Amino acid sequence: MTFAALIGVPTYLLGTFLLSALLVRFAPRAHSSRQVRKHLSLFMVLPILLVVDAIMTVDALRKFGNRIVRSLFEALSGRQLLSGDEYAYAYFGYSRRRQNRRKSDRRAGSVATGEKLAVSS
């Protein structure tokens, strides 16, 4: 068992070092490539970084597919889909008027006592 470990650990380190160098050369914009270039010691956990790359690739494909489906639906329906971000203020109970007021229109109050400090006329 110890003999296998004596051969296996250096072989693993050498293999991950070479694979990470090749990854940096051929896919320099990949997440794992950028991480290895920032912190060289991360070449030892290259399999974990490759799993993160795979998850990020699946997420990018999901976003791309979602964009295609949305644009296809908008083209077929002739209407633009409503974004949830535009109406999030109503969900949380905030009024749009209160959010869009200027700072100069607001009354300033003391944080400790709650008294009015300044009133705009």
XYZ file of N, CA and C in Angstrom:
363
model
N 0.825 -1.202 0.000
C 0.000 0.000 0.000
C 0.862 1.255 0.000
N 1.895 1.305 0.806
C 2.735 2.502 0.870
C 3.527 2.686 -0.425
N 3.868 1.565 -1.074
C 4.594 1.678 -2.342
C 3.718 2.309 -3.416
N 2.426 1.954 -3.414
C 1.494 2.546 -4.381
C 1.321 4.036 -4.111
N 1.304 4.401 -2.847
C 1.182 5.819 -2.497
C 2.447 6.576 -2.880
N 3.607 5.945 -2.703
C 4.870 6.599 -3.056
C 4.954 6.858 -4.557
N 4.301 6.038 -5.357
C 4.312 6.244 -6.805
C 3.098 7.062 -7.241
N 1.959 6.833 -6.590
C 0.715 7.474 -7.009
C 0.677 8.972 -6.763
N 1.147 9.419 -5.616
C 1.073 10.854 -5.281
C 1.941 11.702 -6.210
N 3.227 11.345 -6.416
C 4.010 12.154 -7.369
C 3.469 12.086 -8.806
N 2.932 10.918 -9.181
C 2.357 10.793 -10.522
C 1.132 11.701 -10.664
N 0.282 11.730 -9.627
C -0.896 12.608 -9.643
C -0.469 14.073 -9.735
N 0.500 14.469 -8.918
C 0.961 15.866 -8.930
C 1.561 16.243 -10.278
N 2.362 15.364 -10.848
C 2.961 15.640 -12.160
C 1.890 15.705 -13.242
N 0.921 14.788 -13.187
C -0.155 14.775 -14.183
C -1.028 16.016 -14.107
N -1.428 16.416 -12.898
C -2.265 17.609 -12.776
C -1.489 18.869 -13.140
N -0.181 18.878 -12.849
C 0.635 20.030 -13.232
C 0.683 20.167 -14.755
N 0.929 19.062 -15.447
C 0.992 19.102 -16.914
C -0.369 19.427 -17.525
N -1.434 18.815 -17.002
C -2.769 19.086 -17.540
C -3.190 20.537 -17.316
N -2.848 21.083 -16.149
C -3.218 22.481 -15.907
C -2.412 23.417 -16.801
N -1.158 23.085 -17.071
C -0.361 23.908 -17.998
C -0.958 23.856 -19.406
N -1.389 22.665 -19.840
C -2.022 22.544 -21.155
C -3.363 23.267 -21.196
N -4.095 23.202 -20.101
C -5.379 23.901 -20.033
C -5.185 25.409 -20.132
N -4.174 25.925 -19.450
C -3.893 27.364 -19.515
C -3.480 27.757 -20.929
N -2.760 26.876 -21.614
C -2.329 27.195 -22.977
C -3.487 27.173 -23.970
N -4.350 26.159 -23.894
C -5.379 25.987 -24.914
C -6.734 26.579 -24.556
N -6.981 26.850 -23.283
C -8.240 27.482 -22.865
C -7.934 28.554 -21.819
N -7.284 29.640 -22.244
C -6.834 30.641 -21.269
C -7.955 31.412 -20.590
N -9.159 31.435 -21.173
C -10.248 32.200 -20.572
C -11.147 31.348 -19.682
N -10.862 30.068 -19.557
C -11.657 29.189 -18.701
C -11.444 29.569 -17.242
N -12.452 29.304 -16.437
C -12.387 29.659 -15.019
C -11.193 28.983 -14.338
N -11.007 27.703 -14.583
C -9.910 26.987 -13.934
C -8.553 27.514 -14.402
N -8.443 27.906 -15.664
C -7.178 28.459 -16.158
C -6.839 29.760 -15.447
N -7.840 30.609 -15.296
C -7.586 31.881 -14.610
C -7.229 31.665 -13.142
N -7.875 30.703 -12.503
C -7.572 30.442 -11.102
C -6.167 29.873 -10.928
N -5.766 28.974 -11.805
C -4.426 28.395 -11.721
C -3.376 29.459 -12.001
N -3.660 30.376 -12.918
C -2.700 31.450 -13.194
C -2.572 32.400 -12.023
N -3.641 32.601 -11.258
C -3.564 33.465 -10.072
C -2.870 32.763 -8.914
N -3.201 31.482 -8.717
C -2.675 30.718 -7.580
C -2.178 29.378 -8.115
N -0.888 29.285 -8.342
C -0.312 28.100 -8.970
C -0.572 26.831 -8.170
N -0.668 26.938 -6.862
C -0.857 25.737 -6.049
C -2.216 25.073 -6.287
N -3.143 25.756 -6.957
C -4.446 25.165 -7.245
C -4.380 24.081 -8.319
N -3.217 23.898 -8.963
C -3.124 22.816 -9.948
C -3.362 21.464 -9.281
N -3.154 21.389 -7.963
C -3.345 20.123 -7.249
C -4.818 19.729 -7.157
N -5.720 20.685 -7.265
C -7.157 20.383 -7.200
C -7.802 20.587 -8.561
N -7.060 20.295 -9.607
C -7.556 20.477 -10.974
C -8.866 19.731 -11.255
N -9.058 18.498 -10.768
C -10.353 17.847 -11.032
C -11.542 18.628 -10.483
N -11.394 19.238 -9.315
C -12.485 20.041 -8.743
C -12.727 21.276 -9.603
N -11.639 21.903 -10.048
C -11.788 23.077 -10.913
C -12.457 22.718 -12.235
N -12.185 21.536 -12.742
C -12.823 21.108 -13.992
C -14.318 20.851 -13.795
N -14.697 20.381 -12.610
C -16.124 20.214 -12.314
C -16.809 21.579 -12.282
N -16.152 22.565 -11.691
C -16.698 23.931 -11.672
C -16.829 24.462 -13.093
N -15.830 24.206 -13.943
C -15.920 24.611 -15.356
C -17.109 23.964 -16.051
N -17.331 22.678 -15.777
C -18.461 21.983 -16.399
C -19.788 22.579 -15.943
N -19.907 22.891 -14.669
C -21.141 23.495 -14.153
C -21.358 24.868 -14.771
N -20.292 25.646 -14.903
C -20.416 26.970 -15.516
C -20.794 26.859 -16.991
N -20.313 25.831 -17.677
C -20.675 25.618 -19.077
C -22.146 25.267 -19.206
N -22.634 24.403 -18.320
C -24.052 24.042 -18.347
C -24.911 25.273 -18.063
N -24.480 26.108 -17.125
C -25.237 27.326 -16.816
C -25.242 28.292 -17.999
N -24.110 28.422 -18.690
C -24.056 29.294 -19.873
C -24.967 28.774 -20.975
N -25.011 27.453 -21.157
C -25.914 26.878 -22.155
C -27.374 27.096 -21.769
N -27.676 27.006 -20.474
C -29.041 27.260 -19.996
C -29.448 28.699 -20.275
N -28.573 29.632 -19.986
C -28.879 31.048 -20.233
C -29.075 31.314 -21.727
N -28.224 30.702 -22.545
C -28.330 30.877 -23.992
C -29.655 30.310 -24.502
N -30.007 29.117 -24.034
C -31.273 28.512 -24.434
C -32.467 29.328 -23.967
N -32.387 29.858 -22.754
C -33.466 30.688 -22.228
C -33.637 31.951 -23.068
N -32.531 32.541 -23.483
C -32.588 33.738 -24.322
C -33.230 33.442 -25.672
N -32.880 32.282 -26.251
C -33.462 31.903 -27.540
C -34.960 31.664 -27.410
N -35.372 30.958 -26.354
C -36.796 30.671 -26.159
C -37.567 31.967 -25.927
N -37.008 32.882 -25.122
C -37.680 34.161 -24.867
C -37.843 34.976 -26.152
N -36.779 35.056 -26.936
C -36.868 35.848 -28.168
C -37.806 35.195 -29.174
N -37.837 33.870 -29.232
C -38.763 33.174 -30.115
C -40.212 33.420 -29.685
N -40.451 33.367 -28.362
C -41.797 33.622 -27.857
C -42.221 35.059 -28.166
N -41.321 36.013 -27.973
C -41.635 37.419 -28.263
C -41.909 37.615 -29.748
N -41.164 36.920 -30.604
C -41.380 37.047 -32.045
C -42.731 36.457 -32.444
N -43.093 35.320 -31.874
C -44.358 34.681 -32.210
C -45.560 35.412 -31.625
N -45.416 35.913 -30.399
C -46.554 36.572 -29.755
C -46.702 38.027 -30.177
N -45.627 38.635 -30.633
C -45.679 40.034 -31.033
C -45.646 40.989 -29.853
N -45.407 40.478 -28.666
C -45.327 41.303 -27.457
C -44.035 41.004 -26.719
N -43.544 42.035 -26.055
C -42.339 41.861 -25.267
C -42.707 41.235 -23.926
N -41.901 40.276 -23.476
C -42.141 39.661 -22.177
C -41.854 40.673 -21.077
N -42.597 40.569 -19.993
C -42.401 41.469 -18.871
C -41.291 40.927 -17.983
N -40.387 41.794 -17.607
C -39.279 41.401 -16.751
C -39.712 41.472 -15.300
N -39.305 40.510 -14.518
C -39.639 40.509 -13.096
C -38.931 41.614 -12.337
N -37.790 42.074 -12.835
C -37.041 43.115 -12.146
C -37.785 44.448 -12.126
N -38.539 44.730 -13.182
C -39.235 46.008 -13.256
C -40.339 46.104 -12.212
N -40.915 44.974 -11.844
C -42.048 44.980 -10.929
C -41.687 44.453 -9.548
N -40.404 44.289 -9.260
C -39.987 43.750 -7.967
C -40.312 44.714 -6.835
N -40.340 46.014 -7.112
C -40.624 46.980 -6.054
C -42.020 46.752 -5.481
N -42.974 46.369 -6.303
C -44.337 46.157 -5.830
C -44.423 44.885 -4.983
N -43.635 43.902 -5.306
C -43.661 42.645 -4.556
C -43.204 42.858 -3.125
N -42.189 43.700 -2.951
C -41.652 43.926 -1.618
C -42.371 45.048 -0.876
N -43.381 45.623 -1.473
C -44.190 46.630 -0.784
C -43.644 48.036 -0.877
N -42.674 48.280 -1.723
C -42.137 49.623 -1.867
C -42.922 50.349 -2.942
N -43.185 51.614 -2.716
C -43.848 52.379 -3.761
C -42.794 52.968 -4.682
N -43.121 53.100 -5.924
C -42.177 53.645 -6.890
C -41.891 55.109 -6.586
N -42.919 55.851 -6.126
C -42.736 57.270 -5.841
C -41.684 57.468 -4.759
N -41.727 56.643 -3.725
C -40.792 56.791 -2.627
C -39.366 56.491 -3.088
N -39.215 55.581 -4.008
C -37.883 55.220 -4.481
C -37.306 56.281 -5.414
N -38.159 56.975 -6.131
C -37.678 57.918 -7.132
C -37.564 59.354 -6.627
N -37.924 59.592 -5.376
C -37.814 60.957 -4.862
C -36.366 61.399 -4.802
N -36.153 62.673 -4.987
C -34.808 63.213 -4.869
C -34.388 63.236 -3.415
N -33.083 63.206 -3.182
C -32.591 63.267 -1.810
C -32.892 64.621 -1.191
N -32.903 65.671 -2.006
C -33.150 67.005 -1.463
C -34.601 67.161 -1.003
N -35.507 66.305 -1.500
C -36.906 66.383 -1.096
C -37.183 65.633 0.197
N -36.250 64.837 0.651
C -36.457 64.048 1.856
C -36.116 64.863 3.087
N -36.792 64.561 4.156
C -36.464 65.203 5.425
C -35.342 64.439 6.098
N -34.356 65.164 6.592
C -33.248 64.523 7.286
C -33.631 64.357 8.744
N -33.281 63.226 9.321
C -33.590 62.982 10.722
C -32.360 62.536 11.463
N -32.326 62.795 12.751
C -31.216 62.369 13.573
C -31.319 60.860 13.761
N -30.216 60.184 13.600
C -30.226 58.738 13.693
C -30.482 58.303 15.130
N -29.890 58.993 16.111
C -29.999 58.564 17.504
C -31.346 58.931 18.115
N -31.821 60.140 17.877
C -33.026 60.596 18.569
C -34.278 60.550 17.709
N -34.135 60.526 16.410
C -35.295 60.518 15.537
C -35.889 61.902 15.346
N -35.224 62.931 15.840
C -35.725 64.310 15.667
C -35.365 64.820 14.285
N -36.156 65.807 13.849
C -35.882 66.423 12.549
C -34.686 67.347 12.670
N -33.793 67.250 11.703
C -32.636 68.134 11.683
C -32.839 69.267 10.697
N -33.380 68.956 9.541
C -33.557 69.978 8.522
C -34.875 69.703 7.785
N -35.542 70.770 7.415
C -36.782 70.646 6.670
C -36.653 71.508 5.433
N -36.878 70.896 4.265
C -36.824 71.688 3.027
C -38.165 72.370 2.830
N -38.127 73.645 2.386
C -39.367 74.393 2.208
C -39.704 74.550 0.766
